[in-house]
Tab-separated table of N, CA and C in Angstrom:
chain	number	residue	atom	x	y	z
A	183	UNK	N	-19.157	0.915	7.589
A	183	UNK	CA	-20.112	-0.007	7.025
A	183	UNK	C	-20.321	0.332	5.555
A	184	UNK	N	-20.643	-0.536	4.902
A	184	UNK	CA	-20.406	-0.536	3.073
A	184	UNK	C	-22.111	-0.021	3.295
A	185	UNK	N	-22.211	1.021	2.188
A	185	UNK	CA	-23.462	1.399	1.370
A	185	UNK	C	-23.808	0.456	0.429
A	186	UNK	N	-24.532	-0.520	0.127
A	186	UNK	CA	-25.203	-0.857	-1.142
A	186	UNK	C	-26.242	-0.074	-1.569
A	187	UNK	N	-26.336	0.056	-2.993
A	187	UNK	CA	-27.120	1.286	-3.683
A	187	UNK	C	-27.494	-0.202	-4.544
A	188	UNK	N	-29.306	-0.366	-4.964
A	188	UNK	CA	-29.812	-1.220	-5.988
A	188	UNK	C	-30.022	-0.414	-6.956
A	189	UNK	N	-29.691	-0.822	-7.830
A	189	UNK	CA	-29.967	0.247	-9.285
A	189	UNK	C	-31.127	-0.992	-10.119
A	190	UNK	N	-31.784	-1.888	-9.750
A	190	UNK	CA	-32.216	-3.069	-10.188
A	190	UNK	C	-31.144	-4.170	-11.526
A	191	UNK	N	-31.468	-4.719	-11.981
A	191	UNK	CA	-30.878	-5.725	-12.886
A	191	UNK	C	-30.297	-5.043	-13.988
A	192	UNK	N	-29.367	-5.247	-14.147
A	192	UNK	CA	-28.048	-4.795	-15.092
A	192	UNK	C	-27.886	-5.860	-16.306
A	193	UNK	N	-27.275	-5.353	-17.457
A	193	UNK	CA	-27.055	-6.646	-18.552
A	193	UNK	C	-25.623	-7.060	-17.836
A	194	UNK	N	-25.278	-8.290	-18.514
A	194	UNK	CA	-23.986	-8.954	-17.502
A	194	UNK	C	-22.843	-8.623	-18.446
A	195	UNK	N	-22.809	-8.256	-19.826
A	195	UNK	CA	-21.693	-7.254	-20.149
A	195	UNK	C	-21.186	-5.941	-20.002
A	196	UNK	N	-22.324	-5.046	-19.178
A	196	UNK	CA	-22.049	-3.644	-18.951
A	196	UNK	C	-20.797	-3.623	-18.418
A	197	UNK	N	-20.445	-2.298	-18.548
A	197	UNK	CA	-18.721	-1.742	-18.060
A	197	UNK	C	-19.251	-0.972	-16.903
A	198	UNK	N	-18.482	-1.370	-15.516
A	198	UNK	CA	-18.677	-0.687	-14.718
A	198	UNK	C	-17.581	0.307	-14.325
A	199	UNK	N	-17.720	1.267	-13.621
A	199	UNK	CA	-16.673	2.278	-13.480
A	199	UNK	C	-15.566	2.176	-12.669
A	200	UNK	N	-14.157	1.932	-12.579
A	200	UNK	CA	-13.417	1.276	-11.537
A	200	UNK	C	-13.980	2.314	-10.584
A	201	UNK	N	-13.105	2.281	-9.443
A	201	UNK	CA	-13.102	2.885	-7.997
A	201	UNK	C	-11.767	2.537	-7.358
A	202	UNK	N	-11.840	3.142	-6.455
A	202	UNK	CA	-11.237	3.013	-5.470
A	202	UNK	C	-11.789	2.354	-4.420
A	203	UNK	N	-10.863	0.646	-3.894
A	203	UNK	CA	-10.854	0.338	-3.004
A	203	UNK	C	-10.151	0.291	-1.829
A	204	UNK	N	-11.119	0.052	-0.866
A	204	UNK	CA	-10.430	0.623	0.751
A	204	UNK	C	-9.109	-0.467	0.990
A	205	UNK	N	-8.500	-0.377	1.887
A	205	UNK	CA	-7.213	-0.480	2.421
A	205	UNK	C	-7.633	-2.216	2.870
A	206	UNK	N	-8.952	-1.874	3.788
A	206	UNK	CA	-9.172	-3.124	4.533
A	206	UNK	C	-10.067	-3.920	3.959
A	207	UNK	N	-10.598	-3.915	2.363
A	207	UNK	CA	-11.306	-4.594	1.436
A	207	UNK	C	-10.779	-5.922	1.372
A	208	UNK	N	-11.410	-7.450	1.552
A	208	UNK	CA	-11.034	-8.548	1.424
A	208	UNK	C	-11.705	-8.610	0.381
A	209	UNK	N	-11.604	-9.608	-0.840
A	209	UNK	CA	-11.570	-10.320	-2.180
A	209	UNK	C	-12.601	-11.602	-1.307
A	210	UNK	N	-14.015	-11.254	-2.267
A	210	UNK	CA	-14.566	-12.457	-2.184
A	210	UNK	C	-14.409	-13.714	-2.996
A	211	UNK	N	-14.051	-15.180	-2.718
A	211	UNK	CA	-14.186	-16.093	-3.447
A	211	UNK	C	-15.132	-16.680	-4.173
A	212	UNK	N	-15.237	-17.027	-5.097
A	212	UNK	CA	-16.706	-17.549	-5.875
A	212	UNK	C	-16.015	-18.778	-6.027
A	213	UNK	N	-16.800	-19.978	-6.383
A	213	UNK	CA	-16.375	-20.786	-6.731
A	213	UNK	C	-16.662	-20.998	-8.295
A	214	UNK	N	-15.989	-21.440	-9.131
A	214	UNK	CA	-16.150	-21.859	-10.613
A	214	UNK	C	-17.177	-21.946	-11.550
A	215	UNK	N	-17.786	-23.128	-10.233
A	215	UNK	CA	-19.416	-23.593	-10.459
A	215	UNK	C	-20.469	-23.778	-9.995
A	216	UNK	N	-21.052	-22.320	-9.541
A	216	UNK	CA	-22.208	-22.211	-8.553
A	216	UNK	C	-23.082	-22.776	-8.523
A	217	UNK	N	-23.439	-23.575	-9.766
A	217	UNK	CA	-24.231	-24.628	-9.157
A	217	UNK	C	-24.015	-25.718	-9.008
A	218	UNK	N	-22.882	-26.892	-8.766
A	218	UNK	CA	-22.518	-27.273	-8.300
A	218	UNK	C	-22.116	-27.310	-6.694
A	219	UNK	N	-21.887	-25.839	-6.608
A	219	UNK	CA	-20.855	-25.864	-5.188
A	219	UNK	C	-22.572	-25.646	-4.139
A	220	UNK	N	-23.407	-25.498	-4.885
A	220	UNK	CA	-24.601	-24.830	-4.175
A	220	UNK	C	-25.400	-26.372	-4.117
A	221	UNK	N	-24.900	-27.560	-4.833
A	221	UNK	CA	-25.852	-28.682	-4.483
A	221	UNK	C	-25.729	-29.145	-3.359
A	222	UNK	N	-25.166	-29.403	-2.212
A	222	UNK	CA	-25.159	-29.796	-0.663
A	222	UNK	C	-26.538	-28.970	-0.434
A	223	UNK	N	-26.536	-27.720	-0.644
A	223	UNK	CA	-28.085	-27.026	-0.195
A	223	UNK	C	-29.231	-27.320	-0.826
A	224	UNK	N	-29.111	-28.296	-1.713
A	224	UNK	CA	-30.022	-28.242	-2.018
A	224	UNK	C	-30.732	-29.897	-2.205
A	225	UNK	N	-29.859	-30.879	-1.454
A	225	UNK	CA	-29.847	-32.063	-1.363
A	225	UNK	C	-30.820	-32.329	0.252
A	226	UNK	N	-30.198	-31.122	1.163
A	226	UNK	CA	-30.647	-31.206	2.506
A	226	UNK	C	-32.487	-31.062	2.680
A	227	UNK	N	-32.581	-29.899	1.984
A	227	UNK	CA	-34.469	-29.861	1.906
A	227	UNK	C	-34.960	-30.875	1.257
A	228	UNK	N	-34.681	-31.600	-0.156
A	228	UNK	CA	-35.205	-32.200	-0.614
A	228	UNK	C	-35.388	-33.793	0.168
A	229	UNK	N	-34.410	-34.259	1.081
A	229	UNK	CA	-34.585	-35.238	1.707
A	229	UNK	C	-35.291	-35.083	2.747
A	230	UNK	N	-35.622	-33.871	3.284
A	230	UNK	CA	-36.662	-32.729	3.974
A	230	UNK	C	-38.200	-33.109	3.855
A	231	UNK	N	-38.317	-33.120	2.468
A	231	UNK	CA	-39.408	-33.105	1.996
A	231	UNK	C	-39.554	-34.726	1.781
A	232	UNK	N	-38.739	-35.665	1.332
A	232	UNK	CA	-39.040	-37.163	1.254
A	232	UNK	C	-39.770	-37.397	2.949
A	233	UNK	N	-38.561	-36.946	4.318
A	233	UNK	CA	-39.086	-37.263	5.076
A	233	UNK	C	-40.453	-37.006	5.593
A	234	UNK	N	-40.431	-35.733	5.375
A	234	UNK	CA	-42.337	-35.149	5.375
A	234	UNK	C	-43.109	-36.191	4.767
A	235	UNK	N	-43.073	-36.709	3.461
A	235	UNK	CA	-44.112	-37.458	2.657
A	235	UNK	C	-44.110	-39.007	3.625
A	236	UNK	N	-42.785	-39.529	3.542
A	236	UNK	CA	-42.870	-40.979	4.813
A	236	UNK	C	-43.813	-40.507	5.951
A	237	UNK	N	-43.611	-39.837	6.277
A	237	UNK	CA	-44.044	-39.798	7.822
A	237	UNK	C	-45.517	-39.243	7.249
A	238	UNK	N	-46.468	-38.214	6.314
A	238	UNK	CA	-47.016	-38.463	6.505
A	238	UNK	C	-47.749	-39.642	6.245
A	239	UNK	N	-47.153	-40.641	5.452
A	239	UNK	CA	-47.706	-42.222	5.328
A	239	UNK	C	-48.142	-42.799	6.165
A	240	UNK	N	-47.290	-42.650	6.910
A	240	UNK	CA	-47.293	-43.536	8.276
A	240	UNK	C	-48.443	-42.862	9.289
A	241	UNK	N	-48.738	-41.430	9.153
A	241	UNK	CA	-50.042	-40.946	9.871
A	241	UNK	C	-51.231	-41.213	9.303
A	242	UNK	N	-51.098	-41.231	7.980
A	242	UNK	CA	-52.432	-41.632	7.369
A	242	UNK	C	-52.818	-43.080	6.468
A	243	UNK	N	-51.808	-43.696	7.383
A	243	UNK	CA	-52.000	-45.070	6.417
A	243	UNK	C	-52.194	-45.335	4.839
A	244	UNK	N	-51.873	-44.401	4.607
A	244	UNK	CA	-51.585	-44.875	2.684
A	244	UNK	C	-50.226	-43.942	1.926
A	245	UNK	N	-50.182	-44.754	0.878
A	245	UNK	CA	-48.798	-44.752	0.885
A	245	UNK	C	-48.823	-43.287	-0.294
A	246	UNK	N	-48.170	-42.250	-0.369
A	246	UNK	CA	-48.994	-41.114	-1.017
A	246	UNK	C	-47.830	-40.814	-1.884
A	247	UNK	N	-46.955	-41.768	-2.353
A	247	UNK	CA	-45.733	-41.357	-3.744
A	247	UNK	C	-45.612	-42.760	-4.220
A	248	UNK	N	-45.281	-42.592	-5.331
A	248	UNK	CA	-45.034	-43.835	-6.415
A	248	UNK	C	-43.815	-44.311	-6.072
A	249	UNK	N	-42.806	-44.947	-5.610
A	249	UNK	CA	-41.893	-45.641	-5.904
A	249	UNK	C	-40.985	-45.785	-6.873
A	250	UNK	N	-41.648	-46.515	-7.915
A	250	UNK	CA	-41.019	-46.367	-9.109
A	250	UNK	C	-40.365	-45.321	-10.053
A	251	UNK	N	-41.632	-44.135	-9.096
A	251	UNK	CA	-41.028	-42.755	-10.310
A	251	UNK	C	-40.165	-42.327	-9.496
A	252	UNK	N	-39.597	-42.644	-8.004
A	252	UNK	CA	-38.579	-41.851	-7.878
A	252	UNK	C	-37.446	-41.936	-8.257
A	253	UNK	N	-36.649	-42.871	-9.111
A	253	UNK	CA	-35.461	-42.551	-9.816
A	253	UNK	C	-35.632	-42.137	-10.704
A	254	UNK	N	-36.999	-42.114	-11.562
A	254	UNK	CA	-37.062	-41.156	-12.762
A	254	UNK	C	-37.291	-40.354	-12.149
A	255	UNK	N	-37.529	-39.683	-11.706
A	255	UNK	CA	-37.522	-37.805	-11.005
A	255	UNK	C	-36.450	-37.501	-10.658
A	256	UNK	N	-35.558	-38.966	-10.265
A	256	UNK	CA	-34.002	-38.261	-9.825
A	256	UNK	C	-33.463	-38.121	-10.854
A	257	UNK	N	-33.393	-38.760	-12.107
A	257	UNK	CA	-32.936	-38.669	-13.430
A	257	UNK	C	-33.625	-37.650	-13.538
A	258	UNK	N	-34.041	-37.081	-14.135
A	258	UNK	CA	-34.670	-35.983	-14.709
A	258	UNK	C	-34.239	-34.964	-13.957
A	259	UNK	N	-33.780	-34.772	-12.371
A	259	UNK	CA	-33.876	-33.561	-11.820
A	259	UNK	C	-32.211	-33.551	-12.515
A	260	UNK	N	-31.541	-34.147	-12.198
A	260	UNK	CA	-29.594	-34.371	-12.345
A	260	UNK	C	-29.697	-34.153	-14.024
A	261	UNK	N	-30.303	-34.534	-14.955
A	261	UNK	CA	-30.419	-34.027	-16.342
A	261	UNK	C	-30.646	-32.607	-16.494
A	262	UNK	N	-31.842	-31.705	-15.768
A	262	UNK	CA	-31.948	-30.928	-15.469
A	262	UNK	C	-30.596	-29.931	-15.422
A	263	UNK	N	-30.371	-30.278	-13.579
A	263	UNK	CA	-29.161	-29.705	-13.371
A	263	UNK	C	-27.757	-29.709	-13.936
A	264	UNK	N	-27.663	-30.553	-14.550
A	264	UNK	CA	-26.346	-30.907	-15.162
A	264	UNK	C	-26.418	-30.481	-16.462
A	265	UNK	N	-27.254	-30.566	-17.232
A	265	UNK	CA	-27.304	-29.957	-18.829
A	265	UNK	C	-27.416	-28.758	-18.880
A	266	UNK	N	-26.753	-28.162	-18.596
A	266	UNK	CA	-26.652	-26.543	-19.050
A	266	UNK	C	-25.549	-26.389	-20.473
């Protein structure tokens, strides 16, 4: 079983020290663009949370989000995410 040791947050140019790896070490894949490859997760709660707000409408008879602003919130969130 692998030891992880936290040394807390590191700068992201430090030089780390090679090593020696084991025989039966597999190569993890990353993908390119983590946040991209990470939006499916993060599409699933948020329609999560639309359904929470419908339904509670429908328990309390009034309607408790604007309409209109939700494509500006979707614009704004995809501006957000995408402008890096």
């Amino acid at each position: 079983m692998a030891k992880i040791m936290w040394e807390g947050n590191q700068e992201w140019d430090k030089v780390f020290p090679e090593v020696t790896i084991p025989s039966k070490a597999k190569k993890l894949e990353m993908p390119s663009d983590i946040l991209k490859a990470s939006l499916p997760y993060g599409i699933l709660p948020m329609l999560l949370c639309f359904a929470c707000v419908f339904r509670k409408r429908n328990i309390s008879s009034e309607f408790l989000l604007d309409l209109c602003m939700i494509p500006f919130s979707l614009f704004i969130e995809f501006l957000l995410l995408f402008n890096r």
